[in-house]
Tab-separated table of C-alpha atoms in Angstrom:
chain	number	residue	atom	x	y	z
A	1	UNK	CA	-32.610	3.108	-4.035
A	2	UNK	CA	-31.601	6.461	-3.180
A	3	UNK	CA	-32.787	9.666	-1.817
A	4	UNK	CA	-31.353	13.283	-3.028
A	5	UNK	CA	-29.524	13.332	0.385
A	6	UNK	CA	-27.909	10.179	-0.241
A	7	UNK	CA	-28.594	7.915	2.024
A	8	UNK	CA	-30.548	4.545	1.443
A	9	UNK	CA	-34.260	4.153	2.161
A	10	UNK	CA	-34.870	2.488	5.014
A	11	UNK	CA	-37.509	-0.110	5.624
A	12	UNK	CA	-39.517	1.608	8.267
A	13	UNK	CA	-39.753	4.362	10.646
A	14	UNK	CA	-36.272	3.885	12.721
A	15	UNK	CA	-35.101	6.233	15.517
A	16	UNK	CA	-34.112	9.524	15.695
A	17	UNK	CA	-30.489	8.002	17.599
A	18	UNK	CA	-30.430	5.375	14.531
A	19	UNK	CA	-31.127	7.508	11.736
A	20	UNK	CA	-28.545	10.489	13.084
A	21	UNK	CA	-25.552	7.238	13.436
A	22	UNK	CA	-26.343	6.545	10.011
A	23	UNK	CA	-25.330	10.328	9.044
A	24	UNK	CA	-22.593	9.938	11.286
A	25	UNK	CA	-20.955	7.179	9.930
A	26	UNK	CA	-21.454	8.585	5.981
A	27	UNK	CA	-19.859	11.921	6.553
A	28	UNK	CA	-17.134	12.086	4.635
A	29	UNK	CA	-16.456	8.499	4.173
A	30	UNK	CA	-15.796	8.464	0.507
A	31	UNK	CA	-12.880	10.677	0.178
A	32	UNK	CA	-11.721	9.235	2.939
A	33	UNK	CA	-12.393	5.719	1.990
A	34	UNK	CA	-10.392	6.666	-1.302
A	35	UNK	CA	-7.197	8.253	0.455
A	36	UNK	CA	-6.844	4.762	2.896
A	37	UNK	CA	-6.479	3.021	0.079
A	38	UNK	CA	-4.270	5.253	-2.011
A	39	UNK	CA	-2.192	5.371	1.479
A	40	UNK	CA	-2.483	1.553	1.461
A	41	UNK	CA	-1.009	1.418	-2.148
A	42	UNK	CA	2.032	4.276	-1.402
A	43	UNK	CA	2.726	1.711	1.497
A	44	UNK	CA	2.789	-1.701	0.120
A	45	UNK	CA	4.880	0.127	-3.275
A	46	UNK	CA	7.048	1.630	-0.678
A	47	UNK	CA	6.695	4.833	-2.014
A	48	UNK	CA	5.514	6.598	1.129
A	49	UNK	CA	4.312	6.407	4.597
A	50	UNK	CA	1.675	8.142	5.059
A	51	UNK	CA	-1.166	7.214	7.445
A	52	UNK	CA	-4.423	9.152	9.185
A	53	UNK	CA	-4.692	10.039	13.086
A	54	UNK	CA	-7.611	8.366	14.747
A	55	UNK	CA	-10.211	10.234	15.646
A	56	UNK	CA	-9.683	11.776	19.115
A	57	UNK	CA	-12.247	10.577	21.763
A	58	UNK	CA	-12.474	11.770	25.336
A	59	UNK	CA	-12.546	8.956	27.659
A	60	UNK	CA	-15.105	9.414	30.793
A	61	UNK	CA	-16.154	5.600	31.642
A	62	UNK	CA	-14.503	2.132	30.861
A	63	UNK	CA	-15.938	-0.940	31.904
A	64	UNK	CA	-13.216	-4.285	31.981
A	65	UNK	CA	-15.707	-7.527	31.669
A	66	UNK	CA	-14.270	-10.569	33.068
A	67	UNK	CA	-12.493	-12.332	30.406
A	68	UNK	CA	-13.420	-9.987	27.238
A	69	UNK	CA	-12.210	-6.718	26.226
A	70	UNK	CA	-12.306	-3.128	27.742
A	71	UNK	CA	-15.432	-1.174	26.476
A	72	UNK	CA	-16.075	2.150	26.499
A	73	UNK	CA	-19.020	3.366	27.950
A	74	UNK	CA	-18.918	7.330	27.959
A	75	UNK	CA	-16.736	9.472	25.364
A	76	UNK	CA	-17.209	12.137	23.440
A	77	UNK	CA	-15.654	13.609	20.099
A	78	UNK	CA	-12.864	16.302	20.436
A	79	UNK	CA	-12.024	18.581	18.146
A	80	UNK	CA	-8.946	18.104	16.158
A	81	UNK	CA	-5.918	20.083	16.795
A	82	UNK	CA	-3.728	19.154	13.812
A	83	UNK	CA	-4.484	17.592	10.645
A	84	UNK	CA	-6.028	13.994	9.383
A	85	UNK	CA	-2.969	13.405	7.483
A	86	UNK	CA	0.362	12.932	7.962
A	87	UNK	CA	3.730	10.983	6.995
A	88	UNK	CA	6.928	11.080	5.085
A	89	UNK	CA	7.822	10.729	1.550
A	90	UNK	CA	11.262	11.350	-0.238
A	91	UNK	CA	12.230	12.235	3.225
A	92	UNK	CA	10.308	15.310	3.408
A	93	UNK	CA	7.546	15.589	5.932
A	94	UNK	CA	4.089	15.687	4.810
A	95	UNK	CA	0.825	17.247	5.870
A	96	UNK	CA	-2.647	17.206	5.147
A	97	UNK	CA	-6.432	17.278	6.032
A	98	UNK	CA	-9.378	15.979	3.448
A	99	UNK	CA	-12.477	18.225	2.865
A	100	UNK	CA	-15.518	16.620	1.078
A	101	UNK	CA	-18.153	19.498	-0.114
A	102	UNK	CA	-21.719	18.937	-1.622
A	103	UNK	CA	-21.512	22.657	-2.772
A	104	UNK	CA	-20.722	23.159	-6.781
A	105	UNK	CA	-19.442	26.648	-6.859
A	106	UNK	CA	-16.962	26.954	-3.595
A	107	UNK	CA	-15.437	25.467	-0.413
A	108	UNK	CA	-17.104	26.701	2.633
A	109	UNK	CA	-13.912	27.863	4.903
A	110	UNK	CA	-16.407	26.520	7.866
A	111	UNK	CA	-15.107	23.039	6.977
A	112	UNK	CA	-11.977	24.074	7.914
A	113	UNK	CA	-10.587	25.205	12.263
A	114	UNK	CA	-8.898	28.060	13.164
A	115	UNK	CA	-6.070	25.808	15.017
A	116	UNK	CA	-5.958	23.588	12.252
A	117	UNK	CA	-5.035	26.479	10.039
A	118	UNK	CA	-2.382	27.561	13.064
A	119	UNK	CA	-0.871	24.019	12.760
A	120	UNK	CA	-0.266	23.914	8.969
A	121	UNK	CA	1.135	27.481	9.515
A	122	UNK	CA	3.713	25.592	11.575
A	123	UNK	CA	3.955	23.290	8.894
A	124	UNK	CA	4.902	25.395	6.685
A	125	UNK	CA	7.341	27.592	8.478
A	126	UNK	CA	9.387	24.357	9.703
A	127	UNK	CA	9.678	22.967	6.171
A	128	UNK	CA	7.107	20.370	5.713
A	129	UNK	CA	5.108	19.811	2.753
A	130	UNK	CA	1.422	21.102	3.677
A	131	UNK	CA	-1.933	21.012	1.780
A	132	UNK	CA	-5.710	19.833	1.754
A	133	UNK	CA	-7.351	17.657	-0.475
A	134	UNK	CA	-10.631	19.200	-1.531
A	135	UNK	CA	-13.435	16.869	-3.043
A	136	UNK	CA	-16.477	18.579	-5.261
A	137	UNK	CA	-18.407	15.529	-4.358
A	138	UNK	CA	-21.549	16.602	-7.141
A	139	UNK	CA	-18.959	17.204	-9.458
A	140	UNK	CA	-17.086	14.049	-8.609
A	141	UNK	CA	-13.660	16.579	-8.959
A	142	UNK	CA	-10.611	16.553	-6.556
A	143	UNK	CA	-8.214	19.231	-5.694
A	144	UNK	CA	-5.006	19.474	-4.331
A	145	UNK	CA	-4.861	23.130	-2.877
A	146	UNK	CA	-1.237	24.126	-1.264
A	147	UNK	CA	-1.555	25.124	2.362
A	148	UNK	CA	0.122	28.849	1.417
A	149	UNK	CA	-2.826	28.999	-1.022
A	150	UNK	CA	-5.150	28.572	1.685
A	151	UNK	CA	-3.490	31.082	4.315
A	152	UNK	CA	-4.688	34.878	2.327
A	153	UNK	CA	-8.736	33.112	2.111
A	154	UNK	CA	-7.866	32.358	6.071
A	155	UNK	CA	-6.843	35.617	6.673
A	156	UNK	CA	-9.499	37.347	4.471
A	157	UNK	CA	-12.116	35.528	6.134
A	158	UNK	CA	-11.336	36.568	9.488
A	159	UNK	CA	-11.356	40.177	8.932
A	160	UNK	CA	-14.823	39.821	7.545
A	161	UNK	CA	-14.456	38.726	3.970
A	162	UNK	CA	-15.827	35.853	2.006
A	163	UNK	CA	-16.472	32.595	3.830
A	164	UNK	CA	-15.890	30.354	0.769
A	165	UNK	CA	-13.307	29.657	-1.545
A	166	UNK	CA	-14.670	29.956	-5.511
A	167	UNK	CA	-14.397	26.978	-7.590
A	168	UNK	CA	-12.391	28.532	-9.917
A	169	UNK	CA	-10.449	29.762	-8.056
A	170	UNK	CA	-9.628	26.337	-6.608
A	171	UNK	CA	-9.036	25.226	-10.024
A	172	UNK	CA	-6.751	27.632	-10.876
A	173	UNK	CA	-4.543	27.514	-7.727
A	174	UNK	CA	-5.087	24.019	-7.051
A	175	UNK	CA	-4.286	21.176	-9.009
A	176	UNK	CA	-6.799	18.662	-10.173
A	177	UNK	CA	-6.367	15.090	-9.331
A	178	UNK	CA	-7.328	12.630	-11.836
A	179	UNK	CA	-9.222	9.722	-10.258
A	180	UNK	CA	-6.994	6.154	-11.313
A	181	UNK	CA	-8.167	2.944	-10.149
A	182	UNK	CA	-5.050	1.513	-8.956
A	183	UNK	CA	-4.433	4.695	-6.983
A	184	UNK	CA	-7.332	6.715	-6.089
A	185	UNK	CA	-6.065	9.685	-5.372
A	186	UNK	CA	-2.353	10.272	-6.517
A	187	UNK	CA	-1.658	13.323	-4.546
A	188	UNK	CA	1.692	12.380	-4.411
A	189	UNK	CA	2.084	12.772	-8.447
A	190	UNK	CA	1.352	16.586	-7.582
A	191	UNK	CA	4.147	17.104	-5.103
A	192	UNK	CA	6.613	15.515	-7.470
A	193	UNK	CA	5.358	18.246	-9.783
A	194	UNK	CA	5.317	21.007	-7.637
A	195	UNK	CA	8.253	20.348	-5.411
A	196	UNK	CA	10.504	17.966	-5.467
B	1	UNK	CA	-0.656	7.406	51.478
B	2	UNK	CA	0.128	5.180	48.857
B	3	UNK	CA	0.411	1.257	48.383
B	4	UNK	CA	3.406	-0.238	46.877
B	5	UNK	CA	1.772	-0.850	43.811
B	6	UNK	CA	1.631	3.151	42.850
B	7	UNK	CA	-2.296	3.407	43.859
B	8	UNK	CA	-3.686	5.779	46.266
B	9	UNK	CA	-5.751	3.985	49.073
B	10	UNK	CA	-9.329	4.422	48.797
B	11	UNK	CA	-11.673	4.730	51.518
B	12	UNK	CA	-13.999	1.480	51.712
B	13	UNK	CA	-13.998	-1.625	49.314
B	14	UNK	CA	-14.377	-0.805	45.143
B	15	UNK	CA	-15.967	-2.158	42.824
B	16	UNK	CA	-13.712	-4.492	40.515
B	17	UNK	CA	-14.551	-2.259	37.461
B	18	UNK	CA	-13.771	1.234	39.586
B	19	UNK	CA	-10.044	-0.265	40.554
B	20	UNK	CA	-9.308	-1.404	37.132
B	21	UNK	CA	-10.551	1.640	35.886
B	22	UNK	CA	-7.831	3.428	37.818
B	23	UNK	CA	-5.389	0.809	36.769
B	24	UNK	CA	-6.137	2.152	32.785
B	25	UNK	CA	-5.925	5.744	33.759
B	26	UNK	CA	-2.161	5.378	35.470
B	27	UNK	CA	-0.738	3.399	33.007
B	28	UNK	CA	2.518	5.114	31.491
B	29	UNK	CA	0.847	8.451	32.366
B	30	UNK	CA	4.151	9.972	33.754
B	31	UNK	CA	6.464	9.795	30.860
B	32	UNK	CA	3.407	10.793	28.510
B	33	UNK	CA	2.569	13.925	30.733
B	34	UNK	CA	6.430	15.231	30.385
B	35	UNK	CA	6.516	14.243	26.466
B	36	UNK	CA	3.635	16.250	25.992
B	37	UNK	CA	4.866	18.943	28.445
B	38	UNK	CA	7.839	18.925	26.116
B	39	UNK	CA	6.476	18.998	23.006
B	40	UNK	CA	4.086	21.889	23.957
B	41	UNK	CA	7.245	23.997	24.466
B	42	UNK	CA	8.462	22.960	21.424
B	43	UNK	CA	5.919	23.924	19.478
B	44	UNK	CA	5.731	27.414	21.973
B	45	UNK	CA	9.418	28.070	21.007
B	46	UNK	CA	8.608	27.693	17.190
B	47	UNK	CA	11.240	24.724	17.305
B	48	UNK	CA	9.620	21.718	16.372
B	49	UNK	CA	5.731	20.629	15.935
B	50	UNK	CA	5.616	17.235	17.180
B	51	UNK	CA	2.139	15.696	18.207
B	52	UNK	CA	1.377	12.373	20.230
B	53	UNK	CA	-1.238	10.202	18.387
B	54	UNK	CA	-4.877	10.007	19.507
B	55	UNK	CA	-5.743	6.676	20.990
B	56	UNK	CA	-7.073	4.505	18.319
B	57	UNK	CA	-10.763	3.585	19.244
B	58	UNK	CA	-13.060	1.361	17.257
B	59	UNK	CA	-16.535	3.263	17.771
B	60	UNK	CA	-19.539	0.846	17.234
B	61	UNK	CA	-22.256	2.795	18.826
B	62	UNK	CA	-23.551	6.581	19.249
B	63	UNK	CA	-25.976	8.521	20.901
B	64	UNK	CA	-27.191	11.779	19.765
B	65	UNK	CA	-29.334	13.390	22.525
B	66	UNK	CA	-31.237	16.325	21.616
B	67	UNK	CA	-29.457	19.620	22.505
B	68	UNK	CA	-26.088	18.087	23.160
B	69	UNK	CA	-22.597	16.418	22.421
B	70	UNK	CA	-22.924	13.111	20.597
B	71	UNK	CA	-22.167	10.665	23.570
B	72	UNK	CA	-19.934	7.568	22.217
B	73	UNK	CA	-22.054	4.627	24.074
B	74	UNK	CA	-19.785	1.540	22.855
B	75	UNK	CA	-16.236	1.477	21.616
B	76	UNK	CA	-13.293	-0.741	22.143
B	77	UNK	CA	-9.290	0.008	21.915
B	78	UNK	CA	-7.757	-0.780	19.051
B	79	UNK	CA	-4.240	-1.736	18.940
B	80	UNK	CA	-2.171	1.173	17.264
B	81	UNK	CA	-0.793	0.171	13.949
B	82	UNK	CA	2.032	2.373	13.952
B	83	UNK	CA	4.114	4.878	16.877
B	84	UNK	CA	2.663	7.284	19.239
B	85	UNK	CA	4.435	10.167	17.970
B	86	UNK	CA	5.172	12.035	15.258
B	87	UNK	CA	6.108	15.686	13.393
B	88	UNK	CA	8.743	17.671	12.070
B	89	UNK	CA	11.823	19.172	13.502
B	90	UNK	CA	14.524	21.087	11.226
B	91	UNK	CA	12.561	19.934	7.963
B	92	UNK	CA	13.312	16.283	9.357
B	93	UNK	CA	10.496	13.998	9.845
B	94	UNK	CA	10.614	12.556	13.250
B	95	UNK	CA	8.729	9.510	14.797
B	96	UNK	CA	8.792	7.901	17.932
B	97	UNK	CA	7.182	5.581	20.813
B	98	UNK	CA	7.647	6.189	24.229
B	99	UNK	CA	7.105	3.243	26.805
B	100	UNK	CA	7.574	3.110	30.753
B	101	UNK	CA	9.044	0.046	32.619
B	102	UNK	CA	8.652	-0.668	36.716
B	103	UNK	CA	11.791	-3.241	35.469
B	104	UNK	CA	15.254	-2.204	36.858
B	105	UNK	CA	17.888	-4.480	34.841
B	106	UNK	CA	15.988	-4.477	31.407
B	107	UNK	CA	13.381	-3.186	28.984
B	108	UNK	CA	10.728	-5.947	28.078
B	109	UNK	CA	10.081	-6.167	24.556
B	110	UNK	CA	6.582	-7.308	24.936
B	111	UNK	CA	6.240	-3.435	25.280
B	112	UNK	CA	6.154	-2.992	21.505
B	113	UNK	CA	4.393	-4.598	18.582
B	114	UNK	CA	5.201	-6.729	15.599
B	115	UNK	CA	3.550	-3.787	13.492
B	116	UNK	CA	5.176	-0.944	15.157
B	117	UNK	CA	8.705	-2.222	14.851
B	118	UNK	CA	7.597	-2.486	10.965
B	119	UNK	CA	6.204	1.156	10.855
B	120	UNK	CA	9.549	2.180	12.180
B	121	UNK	CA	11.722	-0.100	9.647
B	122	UNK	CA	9.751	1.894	6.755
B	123	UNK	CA	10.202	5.185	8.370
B	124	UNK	CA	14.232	4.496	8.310
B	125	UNK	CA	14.322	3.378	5.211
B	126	UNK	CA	12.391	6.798	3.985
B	127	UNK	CA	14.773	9.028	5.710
B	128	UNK	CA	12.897	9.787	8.750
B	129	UNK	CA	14.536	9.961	11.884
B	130	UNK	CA	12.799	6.835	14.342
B	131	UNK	CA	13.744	5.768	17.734
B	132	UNK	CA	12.438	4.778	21.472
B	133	UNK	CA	12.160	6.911	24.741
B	134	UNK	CA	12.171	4.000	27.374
B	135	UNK	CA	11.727	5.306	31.154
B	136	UNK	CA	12.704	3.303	34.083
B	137	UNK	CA	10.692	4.406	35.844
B	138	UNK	CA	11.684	3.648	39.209
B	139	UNK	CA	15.260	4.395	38.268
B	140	UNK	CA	13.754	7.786	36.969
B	141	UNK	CA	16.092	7.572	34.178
B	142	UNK	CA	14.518	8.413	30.857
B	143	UNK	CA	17.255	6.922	27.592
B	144	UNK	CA	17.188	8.030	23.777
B	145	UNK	CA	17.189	4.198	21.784
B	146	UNK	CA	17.719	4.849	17.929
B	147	UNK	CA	15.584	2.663	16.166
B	148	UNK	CA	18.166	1.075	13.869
B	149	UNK	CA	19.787	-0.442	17.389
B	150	UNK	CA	16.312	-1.657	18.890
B	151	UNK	CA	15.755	-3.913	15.155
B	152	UNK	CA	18.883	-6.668	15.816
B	153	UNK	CA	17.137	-7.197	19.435
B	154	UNK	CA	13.889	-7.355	17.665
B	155	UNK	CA	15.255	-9.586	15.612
B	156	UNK	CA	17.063	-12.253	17.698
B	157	UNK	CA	13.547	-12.476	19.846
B	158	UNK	CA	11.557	-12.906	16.694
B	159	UNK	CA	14.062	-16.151	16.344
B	160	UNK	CA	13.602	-17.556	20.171
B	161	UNK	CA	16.600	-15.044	21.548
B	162	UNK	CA	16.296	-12.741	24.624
B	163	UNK	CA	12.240	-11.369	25.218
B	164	UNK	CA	14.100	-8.279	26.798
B	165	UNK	CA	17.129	-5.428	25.835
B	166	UNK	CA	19.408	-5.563	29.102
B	167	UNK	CA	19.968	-2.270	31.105
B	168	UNK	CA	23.562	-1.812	30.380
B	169	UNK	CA	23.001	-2.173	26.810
B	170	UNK	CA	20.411	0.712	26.365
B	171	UNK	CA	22.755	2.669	28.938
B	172	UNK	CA	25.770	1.544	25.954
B	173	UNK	CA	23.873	2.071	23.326
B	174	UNK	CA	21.194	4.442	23.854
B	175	UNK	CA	21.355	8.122	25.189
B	176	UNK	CA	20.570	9.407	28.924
B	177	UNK	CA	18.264	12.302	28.450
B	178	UNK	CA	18.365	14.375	31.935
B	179	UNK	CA	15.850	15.644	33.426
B	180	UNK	CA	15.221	19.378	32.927
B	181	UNK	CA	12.411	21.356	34.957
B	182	UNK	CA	11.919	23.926	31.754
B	183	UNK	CA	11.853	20.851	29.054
B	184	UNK	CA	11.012	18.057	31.102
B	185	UNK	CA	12.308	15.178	28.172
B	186	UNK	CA	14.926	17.057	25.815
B	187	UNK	CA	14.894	14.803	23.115
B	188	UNK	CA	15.744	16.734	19.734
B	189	UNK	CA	19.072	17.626	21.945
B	190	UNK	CA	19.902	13.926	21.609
B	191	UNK	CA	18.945	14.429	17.877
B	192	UNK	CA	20.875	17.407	17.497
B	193	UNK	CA	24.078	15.274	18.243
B	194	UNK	CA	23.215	12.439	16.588
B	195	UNK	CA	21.780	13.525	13.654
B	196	UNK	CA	21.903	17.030	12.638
């Protein structure tokens, strides 16, 4: 059974450090459950190589137990400098962080990082092939939005404009990517379209 | 003062997790600090945006105190599945490891794994340009090895040959990369030659 928020019911009362882990480890994890394995597929075809960054952790303490494995003790999460995403296909270098909204009518810009914005910038101007994938996850609709679409909301934004991207306008720009069960989420059919 | 081993001398007896734990945070630090060094004025140049992985780290357990950072309370290494390194330079997708050895007459190949010399076989065969920085360290000689020459000593290991690639071969075969105060590890000069 589930609640509007979508997570399970639980049996009981659990704790407050339980119940927040348990938001933790949902955020996000469909899209990116879907892209691993579409990555997983480009891979094993030999189509692309594409694969995400871990998650960067600042190490403070590291315990080494006799005869077992190093654990961490103390980290915390850093913020990401670059993208998730990155890789190669058709020789060209490619780009690209996931977004997962629960909104219907926009993408919140807020999802997004000012030096994350800087990098694909970069991107862009050294030739690579940049983008984000946007998931309407109500709506169960995905978008592939071009990095240089992105930049003018960016740029509006921080001079005090609209904090969102509007659906449509995301549809319009972007390109929708149908949802295939052998590949998830074919981004790659939409840079064959668009630029190679 | 320091002991032969590298290590500082501390004042009074450790504990065994406190000296390990300074083991862990020496470990190839040198050659990592001038990468990054040189990729940073790379990037400040506008001539390439190349990034070193974050550490892959299995998280199993979080705490969210009230008021604060989430505090990672149990995690474990994990070992990477592909390089440490990777971006764009000239529209070229680059990828690379980088790996330290206190050896003077060869470079152990128990430095890299199975699954990284298989990351870098698919990046060759997309195009991407894939090879080794190996520092010796007490040498403080720092060589450019293409990937394509590292796979035939992969290889002949893989079928009971030589664990190691001798000194004078890398020296043959590979690329000295001097040591420059502004860029600390010129690599994409190396490229430039080889490649471009």
């Amino acid at each position: 059974m589930k609640y509007p928020n979508g997570q399970r019911k639980t049996h009981a009362p659990i704790q407050r450090s339980r119940q927040k882990k348990a938001d933790f480890s949902n955020r996000g994890m469909t899209l990116e459950e879907d892209i691993n394995q579409t990555n997983q597929a480009y891979l094993r075809e030999g189509k692309a190589v594409i694969h995400k960054k871990p998650t960067p952790v600042q190490i403070v303490d590291v315990d080494f137990p006799k005869r077992s494995a190093a654990v961490i003790r103390e980290a915390y999460f850093k913020q990401a400098s670059t993208t998730d995403y990155n890789g190669i296909y058709k020789g060209s270098y490619i780009d690209f962080e996931a977004k997962e909204t629960k909104n219907k009518t926009s993408f919140p810009l807020s999802n997004i990082h000012d030096h994350q914005v800087q990098h694909m910038k970069q991107i862009v101007e050294h030739g690579g092939i940049c983008f984000i994938l946007i998931r309407f996850s109500l709506l169960e609709e995905t978008f592939f939005f071009a990095a240089e679409k992105l930049f003018p909301y960016w740029e509006r934004q921080t001079k005090g404009g609209r904090k969102s991207i509007p659906y449509k306008d995301i549809q319009q720009e972007g390109h929708f990517i149908p949802f295939k069960f052998h590949i998830r989420v074919d981004y790659l059919s939409v840079i064959d379209e668009m630029y190679l």
